[in-house]
mmCIF file with all atom_site columns, N, CA and C in Angstrom:
data_model
loop_
_atom_site.group_PDB
_atom_site.id
_atom_site.type_symbol
_atom_site.label_atom_id
_atom_site.label_alt_id
_atom_site.label_comp_id
_atom_site.label_asym_id
_atom_site.label_entity_id
_atom_site.label_seq_id
_atom_site.pdbx_PDB_ins_code
_atom_site.Cartn_x
_atom_site.Cartn_y
_atom_site.Cartn_z
_atom_site.occupancy
_atom_site.B_iso_or_equiv
_atom_site.pdbx_formal_charge
_atom_site.auth_seq_id
_atom_site.auth_comp_id
_atom_site.auth_asym_id
_atom_site.auth_atom_id
_atom_site.pdbx_PDB_model_num
ATOM 1   N N  . MET A 1 1  ? 152.761 9.951   264.692 1.00 83.00 ? 1  MET A N  1
ATOM 2   C CA . MET A 1 1  ? 153.625 9.934   265.857 1.00 83.00 ? 1  MET A CA 1
ATOM 3   C C  . MET A 1 1  ? 153.619 8.526   266.459 1.00 83.00 ? 1  MET A C  1
ATOM 4   N N  . LYS A 1 2  ? 154.774 7.936   266.620 1.00 87.00 ? 2  LYS A N  1
ATOM 5   C CA . LYS A 1 2  ? 154.882 6.623   267.229 1.00 87.00 ? 2  LYS A CA 1
ATOM 6   C C  . LYS A 1 2  ? 155.229 6.777   268.698 1.00 87.00 ? 2  LYS A C  1
ATOM 7   N N  . LYS A 1 3  ? 154.587 5.948   269.524 1.00 89.00 ? 3  LYS A N  1
ATOM 8   C CA . LYS A 1 3  ? 154.938 5.903   270.939 1.00 89.00 ? 3  LYS A CA 1
ATOM 9   C C  . LYS A 1 3  ? 154.633 4.495   271.439 1.00 89.00 ? 3  LYS A C  1
ATOM 10  N N  . GLU A 1 4  ? 155.312 4.110   272.466 1.00 92.00 ? 4  GLU A N  1
ATOM 11  C CA . GLU A 1 4  ? 155.122 2.787   273.044 1.00 92.00 ? 4  GLU A CA 1
ATOM 12  C C  . GLU A 1 4  ? 154.138 2.894   274.196 1.00 92.00 ? 4  GLU A C  1
ATOM 13  N N  . ILE A 1 5  ? 153.122 2.025   274.188 1.00 92.00 ? 5  ILE A N  1
ATOM 14  C CA . ILE A 1 5  ? 152.131 1.997   275.260 1.00 92.00 ? 5  ILE A CA 1
ATOM 15  C C  . ILE A 1 5  ? 151.965 0.554   275.720 1.00 92.00 ? 5  ILE A C  1
ATOM 16  N N  . THR A 1 6  ? 151.365 0.385   276.877 1.00 93.00 ? 6  THR A N  1
ATOM 17  C CA . THR A 1 6  ? 151.130 -0.965  277.385 1.00 93.00 ? 6  THR A CA 1
ATOM 18  C C  . THR A 1 6  ? 149.955 -1.598  276.645 1.00 93.00 ? 6  THR A C  1
ATOM 19  N N  . LEU A 1 7  ? 149.880 -2.907  276.724 1.00 92.00 ? 7  LEU A N  1
ATOM 20  C CA . LEU A 1 7  ? 148.740 -3.600  276.121 1.00 92.00 ? 7  LEU A CA 1
ATOM 21  C C  . LEU A 1 7  ? 147.435 -3.189  276.794 1.00 92.00 ? 7  LEU A C  1
ATOM 22  N N  . ALA A 1 8  ? 147.488 -2.920  278.092 1.00 93.00 ? 8  ALA A N  1
ATOM 23  C CA . ALA A 1 8  ? 146.291 -2.471  278.804 1.00 93.00 ? 8  ALA A CA 1
ATOM 24  C C  . ALA A 1 8  ? 145.814 -1.121  278.265 1.00 93.00 ? 8  ALA A C  1
ATOM 25  N N  . GLN A 1 9  ? 146.733 -0.215  278.005 1.00 94.00 ? 9  GLN A N  1
ATOM 26  C CA . GLN A 1 9  ? 146.360 1.085   277.439 1.00 94.00 ? 9  GLN A CA 1
ATOM 27  C C  . GLN A 1 9  ? 145.760 0.907   276.047 1.00 94.00 ? 9  GLN A C  1
ATOM 28  N N  . PHE A 1 10 ? 146.368 0.045   275.244 1.00 91.00 ? 10 PHE A N  1
ATOM 29  C CA . PHE A 1 10 ? 145.856 -0.194  273.903 1.00 91.00 ? 10 PHE A CA 1
ATOM 30  C C  . PHE A 1 10 ? 144.463 -0.814  273.969 1.00 91.00 ? 10 PHE A C  1
ATOM 31  N N  . ALA A 1 11 ? 144.277 -1.776  274.873 1.00 92.00 ? 11 ALA A N  1
ATOM 32  C CA . ALA A 1 11 ? 142.970 -2.418  275.033 1.00 92.00 ? 11 ALA A CA 1
ATOM 33  C C  . ALA A 1 11 ? 141.909 -1.402  275.456 1.00 92.00 ? 11 ALA A C  1
ATOM 34  N N  . ASP A 1 12 ? 142.262 -0.510  276.383 1.00 93.00 ? 12 ASP A N  1
ATOM 35  C CA . ASP A 1 12 ? 141.319 0.526   276.824 1.00 93.00 ? 12 ASP A CA 1
ATOM 36  C C  . ASP A 1 12 ? 140.926 1.434   275.665 1.00 93.00 ? 12 ASP A C  1
ATOM 37  N N  . GLU A 1 13 ? 141.890 1.871   274.885 1.00 91.00 ? 13 GLU A N  1
ATOM 38  C CA . GLU A 1 13 ? 141.616 2.741   273.740 1.00 91.00 ? 13 GLU A CA 1
ATOM 39  C C  . GLU A 1 13 ? 140.755 2.028   272.701 1.00 91.00 ? 13 GLU A C  1
ATOM 40  N N  . LEU A 1 14 ? 141.074 0.786   272.437 1.00 92.00 ? 14 LEU A N  1
ATOM 41  C CA . LEU A 1 14 ? 140.315 0.011   271.460 1.00 92.00 ? 14 LEU A CA 1
ATOM 42  C C  . LEU A 1 14 ? 138.875 -0.187  271.911 1.00 92.00 ? 14 LEU A C  1
ATOM 43  N N  . LYS A 1 15 ? 138.687 -0.548  273.188 1.00 93.00 ? 15 LYS A N  1
ATOM 44  C CA . LYS A 1 15 ? 137.331 -0.712  273.725 1.00 93.00 ? 15 LYS A CA 1
ATOM 45  C C  . LYS A 1 15 ? 136.537 0.586   273.638 1.00 93.00 ? 15 LYS A C  1
ATOM 46  N N  . MET A 1 16 ? 137.180 1.690   273.995 1.00 93.00 ? 16 MET A N  1
ATOM 47  C CA . MET A 1 16 ? 136.511 2.983   273.952 1.00 93.00 ? 16 MET A CA 1
ATOM 48  C C  . MET A 1 16 ? 136.054 3.294   272.523 1.00 93.00 ? 16 MET A C  1
ATOM 49  N N  . ARG A 1 17 ? 136.926 3.061   271.550 1.00 90.00 ? 17 ARG A N  1
ATOM 50  C CA . ARG A 1 17 ? 136.579 3.324   270.152 1.00 90.00 ? 17 ARG A CA 1
ATOM 51  C C  . ARG A 1 17 ? 135.422 2.441   269.695 1.00 90.00 ? 17 ARG A C  1
ATOM 52  N N  . LEU A 1 18 ? 135.447 1.188   270.066 1.00 91.00 ? 18 LEU A N  1
ATOM 53  C CA . LEU A 1 18 ? 134.383 0.271   269.654 1.00 91.00 ? 18 LEU A CA 1
ATOM 54  C C  . LEU A 1 18 ? 133.045 0.633   270.308 1.00 91.00 ? 18 LEU A C  1
ATOM 55  N N  . VAL A 1 19 ? 133.075 0.957   271.584 1.00 93.00 ? 19 VAL A N  1
ATOM 56  C CA . VAL A 1 19 ? 131.846 1.329   272.299 1.00 93.00 ? 19 VAL A CA 1
ATOM 57  C C  . VAL A 1 19 ? 131.269 2.628   271.757 1.00 93.00 ? 19 VAL A C  1
ATOM 58  N N  . ASP A 1 20 ? 132.129 3.586   271.441 1.00 93.00 ? 20 ASP A N  1
ATOM 59  C CA . ASP A 1 20 ? 131.678 4.886   270.941 1.00 93.00 ? 20 ASP A CA 1
ATOM 60  C C  . ASP A 1 20 ? 131.323 4.862   269.454 1.00 93.00 ? 20 ASP A C  1
ATOM 61  N N  . GLY A 1 21 ? 131.506 3.710   268.808 1.00 90.00 ? 21 GLY A N  1
ATOM 62  C CA . GLY A 1 21 ? 131.184 3.603   267.390 1.00 90.00 ? 21 GLY A CA 1
ATOM 63  C C  . GLY A 1 21 ? 132.189 4.275   266.477 1.00 90.00 ? 21 GLY A C  1
ATOM 64  N N  . LYS A 1 22 ? 133.384 4.532   266.983 1.00 88.00 ? 22 LYS A N  1
ATOM 65  C CA . LYS A 1 22 ? 134.425 5.149   266.168 1.00 88.00 ? 22 LYS A CA 1
ATOM 66  C C  . LYS A 1 22 ? 135.086 4.090   265.296 1.00 88.00 ? 22 LYS A C  1
ATOM 67  N N  . THR A 1 23 ? 135.736 4.540   264.256 1.00 86.00 ? 23 THR A N  1
ATOM 68  C CA . THR A 1 23 ? 136.461 3.625   263.386 1.00 86.00 ? 23 THR A CA 1
ATOM 69  C C  . THR A 1 23 ? 137.703 3.090   264.094 1.00 86.00 ? 23 THR A C  1
ATOM 70  N N  . ILE A 1 24 ? 138.094 1.885   263.739 1.00 85.00 ? 24 ILE A N  1
ATOM 71  C CA . ILE A 1 24 ? 139.345 1.338   264.258 1.00 85.00 ? 24 ILE A CA 1
ATOM 72  C C  . ILE A 1 24 ? 140.348 1.169   263.113 1.00 85.00 ? 24 ILE A C  1
ATOM 73  N N  . ASP A 1 25 ? 140.067 1.816   261.979 1.00 87.00 ? 25 ASP A N  1
ATOM 74  C CA . ASP A 1 25 ? 140.985 1.774   260.845 1.00 87.00 ? 25 ASP A CA 1
ATOM 75  C C  . ASP A 1 25 ? 142.363 2.300   261.223 1.00 87.00 ? 25 ASP A C  1
ATOM 76  N N  . CYS A 1 26 ? 142.388 3.223   262.159 1.00 85.00 ? 26 CYS A N  1
ATOM 77  C CA . CYS A 1 26 ? 143.665 3.812   262.577 1.00 85.00 ? 26 CYS A CA 1
ATOM 78  C C  . CYS A 1 26 ? 144.560 2.795   263.267 1.00 85.00 ? 26 CYS A C  1
ATOM 79  N N  . CYS A 1 27 ? 143.974 1.703   263.707 1.00 88.00 ? 27 CYS A N  1
ATOM 80  C CA . CYS A 1 27 ? 144.708 0.725   264.520 1.00 88.00 ? 27 CYS A CA 1
ATOM 81  C C  . CYS A 1 27 ? 145.015 -0.572  263.767 1.00 88.00 ? 27 CYS A C  1
ATOM 82  N N  . LYS A 1 28 ? 144.862 -0.583  262.458 1.00 91.00 ? 28 LYS A N  1
ATOM 83  C CA . LYS A 1 28 ? 145.029 -1.826  261.699 1.00 91.00 ? 28 LYS A CA 1
ATOM 84  C C  . LYS A 1 28 ? 146.400 -2.460  261.943 1.00 91.00 ? 28 LYS A C  1
ATOM 85  N N  . TYR A 1 29 ? 147.473 -1.704  261.804 1.00 92.00 ? 29 TYR A N  1
ATOM 86  C CA . TYR A 1 29 ? 148.828 -2.212  261.998 1.00 92.00 ? 29 TYR A CA 1
ATOM 87  C C  . TYR A 1 29 ? 149.007 -2.730  263.430 1.00 92.00 ? 29 TYR A C  1
ATOM 88  N N  . GLU A 1 30 ? 148.487 -1.988  264.389 1.00 92.00 ? 30 GLU A N  1
ATOM 89  C CA . GLU A 1 30 ? 148.609 -2.375  265.793 1.00 92.00 ? 30 GLU A CA 1
ATOM 90  C C  . GLU A 1 30 ? 147.800 -3.636  266.086 1.00 92.00 ? 30 GLU A C  1
ATOM 91  N N  . LEU A 1 31 ? 146.628 -3.757  265.476 1.00 94.00 ? 31 LEU A N  1
ATOM 92  C CA . LEU A 1 31 ? 145.824 -4.963  265.667 1.00 94.00 ? 31 LEU A CA 1
ATOM 93  C C  . LEU A 1 31 ? 146.509 -6.185  265.073 1.00 94.00 ? 31 LEU A C  1
ATOM 94  N N  . LEU A 1 32 ? 147.169 -6.013  263.947 1.00 94.00 ? 32 LEU A N  1
ATOM 95  C CA . LEU A 1 32 ? 147.929 -7.123  263.363 1.00 94.00 ? 32 LEU A CA 1
ATOM 96  C C  . LEU A 1 32 ? 149.082 -7.526  264.285 1.00 94.00 ? 32 LEU A C  1
ATOM 97  N N  . ASN A 1 33 ? 149.759 -6.546  264.868 1.00 94.00 ? 33 ASN A N  1
ATOM 98  C CA . ASN A 1 33 ? 150.823 -6.840  265.837 1.00 94.00 ? 33 ASN A CA 1
ATOM 99  C C  . ASN A 1 33 ? 150.260 -7.536  267.073 1.00 94.00 ? 33 ASN A C  1
ATOM 100 N N  . LEU A 1 34 ? 149.108 -7.081  267.533 1.00 95.00 ? 34 LEU A N  1
ATOM 101 C CA . LEU A 1 34 ? 148.474 -7.691  268.689 1.00 95.00 ? 34 LEU A CA 1
ATOM 102 C C  . LEU A 1 34 ? 148.092 -9.142  268.387 1.00 95.00 ? 34 LEU A C  1
ATOM 103 N N  . ALA A 1 35 ? 147.573 -9.394  267.200 1.00 95.00 ? 35 ALA A N  1
ATOM 104 C CA . ALA A 1 35 ? 147.218 -10.762 266.814 1.00 95.00 ? 35 ALA A CA 1
ATOM 105 C C  . ALA A 1 35 ? 148.452 -11.663 266.847 1.00 95.00 ? 35 ALA A C  1
ATOM 106 N N  . ASP A 1 36 ? 149.565 -11.179 266.350 1.00 96.00 ? 36 ASP A N  1
ATOM 107 C CA . ASP A 1 36 ? 150.808 -11.956 266.388 1.00 96.00 ? 36 ASP A CA 1
ATOM 108 C C  . ASP A 1 36 ? 151.252 -12.222 267.823 1.00 96.00 ? 36 ASP A C  1
ATOM 109 N N  . LEU A 1 37 ? 151.145 -11.204 268.674 1.00 96.00 ? 37 LEU A N  1
ATOM 110 C CA . LEU A 1 37 ? 151.537 -11.339 270.074 1.00 96.00 ? 37 LEU A CA 1
ATOM 111 C C  . LEU A 1 37 ? 150.643 -12.354 270.794 1.00 96.00 ? 37 LEU A C  1
ATOM 112 N N  . ILE A 1 38 ? 149.345 -12.267 270.554 1.00 95.00 ? 38 ILE A N  1
ATOM 113 C CA . ILE A 1 38 ? 148.407 -13.202 271.177 1.00 95.00 ? 38 ILE A CA 1
ATOM 114 C C  . ILE A 1 38 ? 148.725 -14.631 270.751 1.00 95.00 ? 38 ILE A C  1
ATOM 115 N N  . LYS A 1 39 ? 148.956 -14.821 269.468 1.00 96.00 ? 39 LYS A N  1
ATOM 116 C CA . LYS A 1 39 ? 149.263 -16.160 268.949 1.00 96.00 ? 39 LYS A CA 1
ATOM 117 C C  . LYS A 1 39 ? 150.535 -16.705 269.593 1.00 96.00 ? 39 LYS A C  1
ATOM 118 N N  . LYS A 1 40 ? 151.512 -15.834 269.815 1.00 97.00 ? 40 LYS A N  1
ATOM 119 C CA . LYS A 1 40 ? 152.794 -16.248 270.374 1.00 97.00 ? 40 LYS A CA 1
ATOM 120 C C  . LYS A 1 40 ? 152.714 -16.485 271.889 1.00 97.00 ? 40 LYS A C  1
ATOM 121 N N  . LYS A 1 41 ? 152.074 -15.576 272.615 1.00 96.00 ? 41 LYS A N  1
ATOM 122 C CA . LYS A 1 41 ? 152.095 -15.615 274.071 1.00 96.00 ? 41 LYS A CA 1
ATOM 123 C C  . LYS A 1 41 ? 150.920 -16.348 274.714 1.00 96.00 ? 41 LYS A C  1
ATOM 124 N N  . PHE A 1 42 ? 149.770 -16.376 274.027 1.00 95.00 ? 42 PHE A N  1
ATOM 125 C CA . PHE A 1 42 ? 148.560 -16.952 274.619 1.00 95.00 ? 42 PHE A CA 1
ATOM 126 C C  . PHE A 1 42 ? 147.866 -17.914 273.648 1.00 95.00 ? 42 PHE A C  1
ATOM 127 N N  . PRO A 1 43 ? 148.586 -18.873 273.087 1.00 95.00 ? 43 PRO A N  1
ATOM 128 C CA . PRO A 1 43 ? 148.002 -19.702 272.024 1.00 95.00 ? 43 PRO A CA 1
ATOM 129 C C  . PRO A 1 43 ? 146.854 -20.600 272.477 1.00 95.00 ? 43 PRO A C  1
ATOM 130 N N  . GLN A 1 44 ? 146.752 -20.916 273.745 1.00 96.00 ? 44 GLN A N  1
ATOM 131 C CA . GLN A 1 44 ? 145.706 -21.821 274.230 1.00 96.00 ? 44 GLN A CA 1
ATOM 132 C C  . GLN A 1 44 ? 144.573 -21.102 274.971 1.00 96.00 ? 44 GLN A C  1
ATOM 133 N N  . GLU A 1 45 ? 144.679 -19.789 275.129 1.00 95.00 ? 45 GLU A N  1
ATOM 134 C CA . GLU A 1 45 ? 143.640 -19.014 275.820 1.00 95.00 ? 45 GLU A CA 1
ATOM 135 C C  . GLU A 1 45 ? 142.359 -19.040 275.003 1.00 95.00 ? 45 GLU A C  1
ATOM 136 N N  . LYS A 1 46 ? 141.215 -19.131 275.668 1.00 94.00 ? 46 LYS A N  1
ATOM 137 C CA . LYS A 1 46 ? 139.908 -19.220 274.992 1.00 94.00 ? 46 LYS A CA 1
ATOM 138 C C  . LYS A 1 46 ? 139.154 -17.904 275.081 1.00 94.00 ? 46 LYS A C  1
ATOM 139 N N  . ILE A 1 47 ? 138.324 -17.647 274.071 1.00 91.00 ? 47 ILE A N  1
ATOM 140 C CA . ILE A 1 47 ? 137.451 -16.473 274.036 1.00 91.00 ? 47 ILE A CA 1
ATOM 141 C C  . ILE A 1 47 ? 136.151 -16.897 273.358 1.00 91.00 ? 47 ILE A C  1
ATOM 142 N N  . THR A 1 48 ? 135.027 -16.378 273.832 1.00 93.00 ? 48 THR A N  1
ATOM 143 C CA . THR A 1 48 ? 133.737 -16.650 273.207 1.00 93.00 ? 48 THR A CA 1
ATOM 144 C C  . THR A 1 48 ? 133.502 -15.581 272.154 1.00 93.00 ? 48 THR A C  1
ATOM 145 N N  . VAL A 1 49 ? 133.138 -15.995 270.946 1.00 90.00 ? 49 VAL A N  1
ATOM 146 C CA . VAL A 1 49 ? 132.937 -15.061 269.851 1.00 90.00 ? 49 VAL A CA 1
ATOM 147 C C  . VAL A 1 49 ? 131.604 -15.289 269.154 1.00 90.00 ? 49 VAL A C  1
ATOM 148 N N  . ASN A 1 50 ? 131.071 -14.249 268.556 1.00 91.00 ? 50 ASN A N  1
ATOM 149 C CA . ASN A 1 50 ? 129.941 -14.339 267.640 1.00 91.00 ? 50 ASN A CA 1
ATOM 150 C C  . ASN A 1 50 ? 130.526 -14.194 266.241 1.00 91.00 ? 50 ASN A C  1
ATOM 151 N N  . TRP A 1 51 ? 130.943 -15.313 265.663 1.00 85.00 ? 51 TRP A N  1
ATOM 152 C CA . TRP A 1 51 ? 131.680 -15.309 264.406 1.00 85.00 ? 51 TRP A CA 1
ATOM 153 C C  . TRP A 1 51 ? 130.746 -15.034 263.240 1.00 85.00 ? 51 TRP A C  1
ATOM 154 N N  . GLN A 1 52 ? 131.126 -14.110 262.389 1.00 85.00 ? 52 GLN A N  1
ATOM 155 C CA . GLN A 1 52 ? 130.326 -13.782 261.196 1.00 85.00 ? 52 GLN A CA 1
ATOM 156 C C  . GLN A 1 52 ? 131.215 -13.872 259.971 1.00 85.00 ? 52 GLN A C  1
ATOM 157 N N  . ASN A 1 53 ? 130.711 -14.524 258.945 1.00 80.00 ? 53 ASN A N  1
ATOM 158 C CA . ASN A 1 53 ? 131.478 -14.608 257.689 1.00 80.00 ? 53 ASN A CA 1
ATOM 159 C C  . ASN A 1 53 ? 131.100 -13.509 256.748 1.00 80.00 ? 53 ASN A C  1
#
C-alpha cells in the first residue's frame, strides 16, 4: 500500500524501528529517495557519524 507521509513521520518511524531493533529492509526504496532529497535540499548540512566499512 502506497501513501504519502511527511518527512517527520518517516523519520519517527525509522527511529522507532532502529531503536526497537527491527529491520529497515522494508524502507530501502524510501531511504534511497530520502538520500536523494537530502543531497538536493541539504547538500551542506553536517552530521556526526561513526563510519564503518
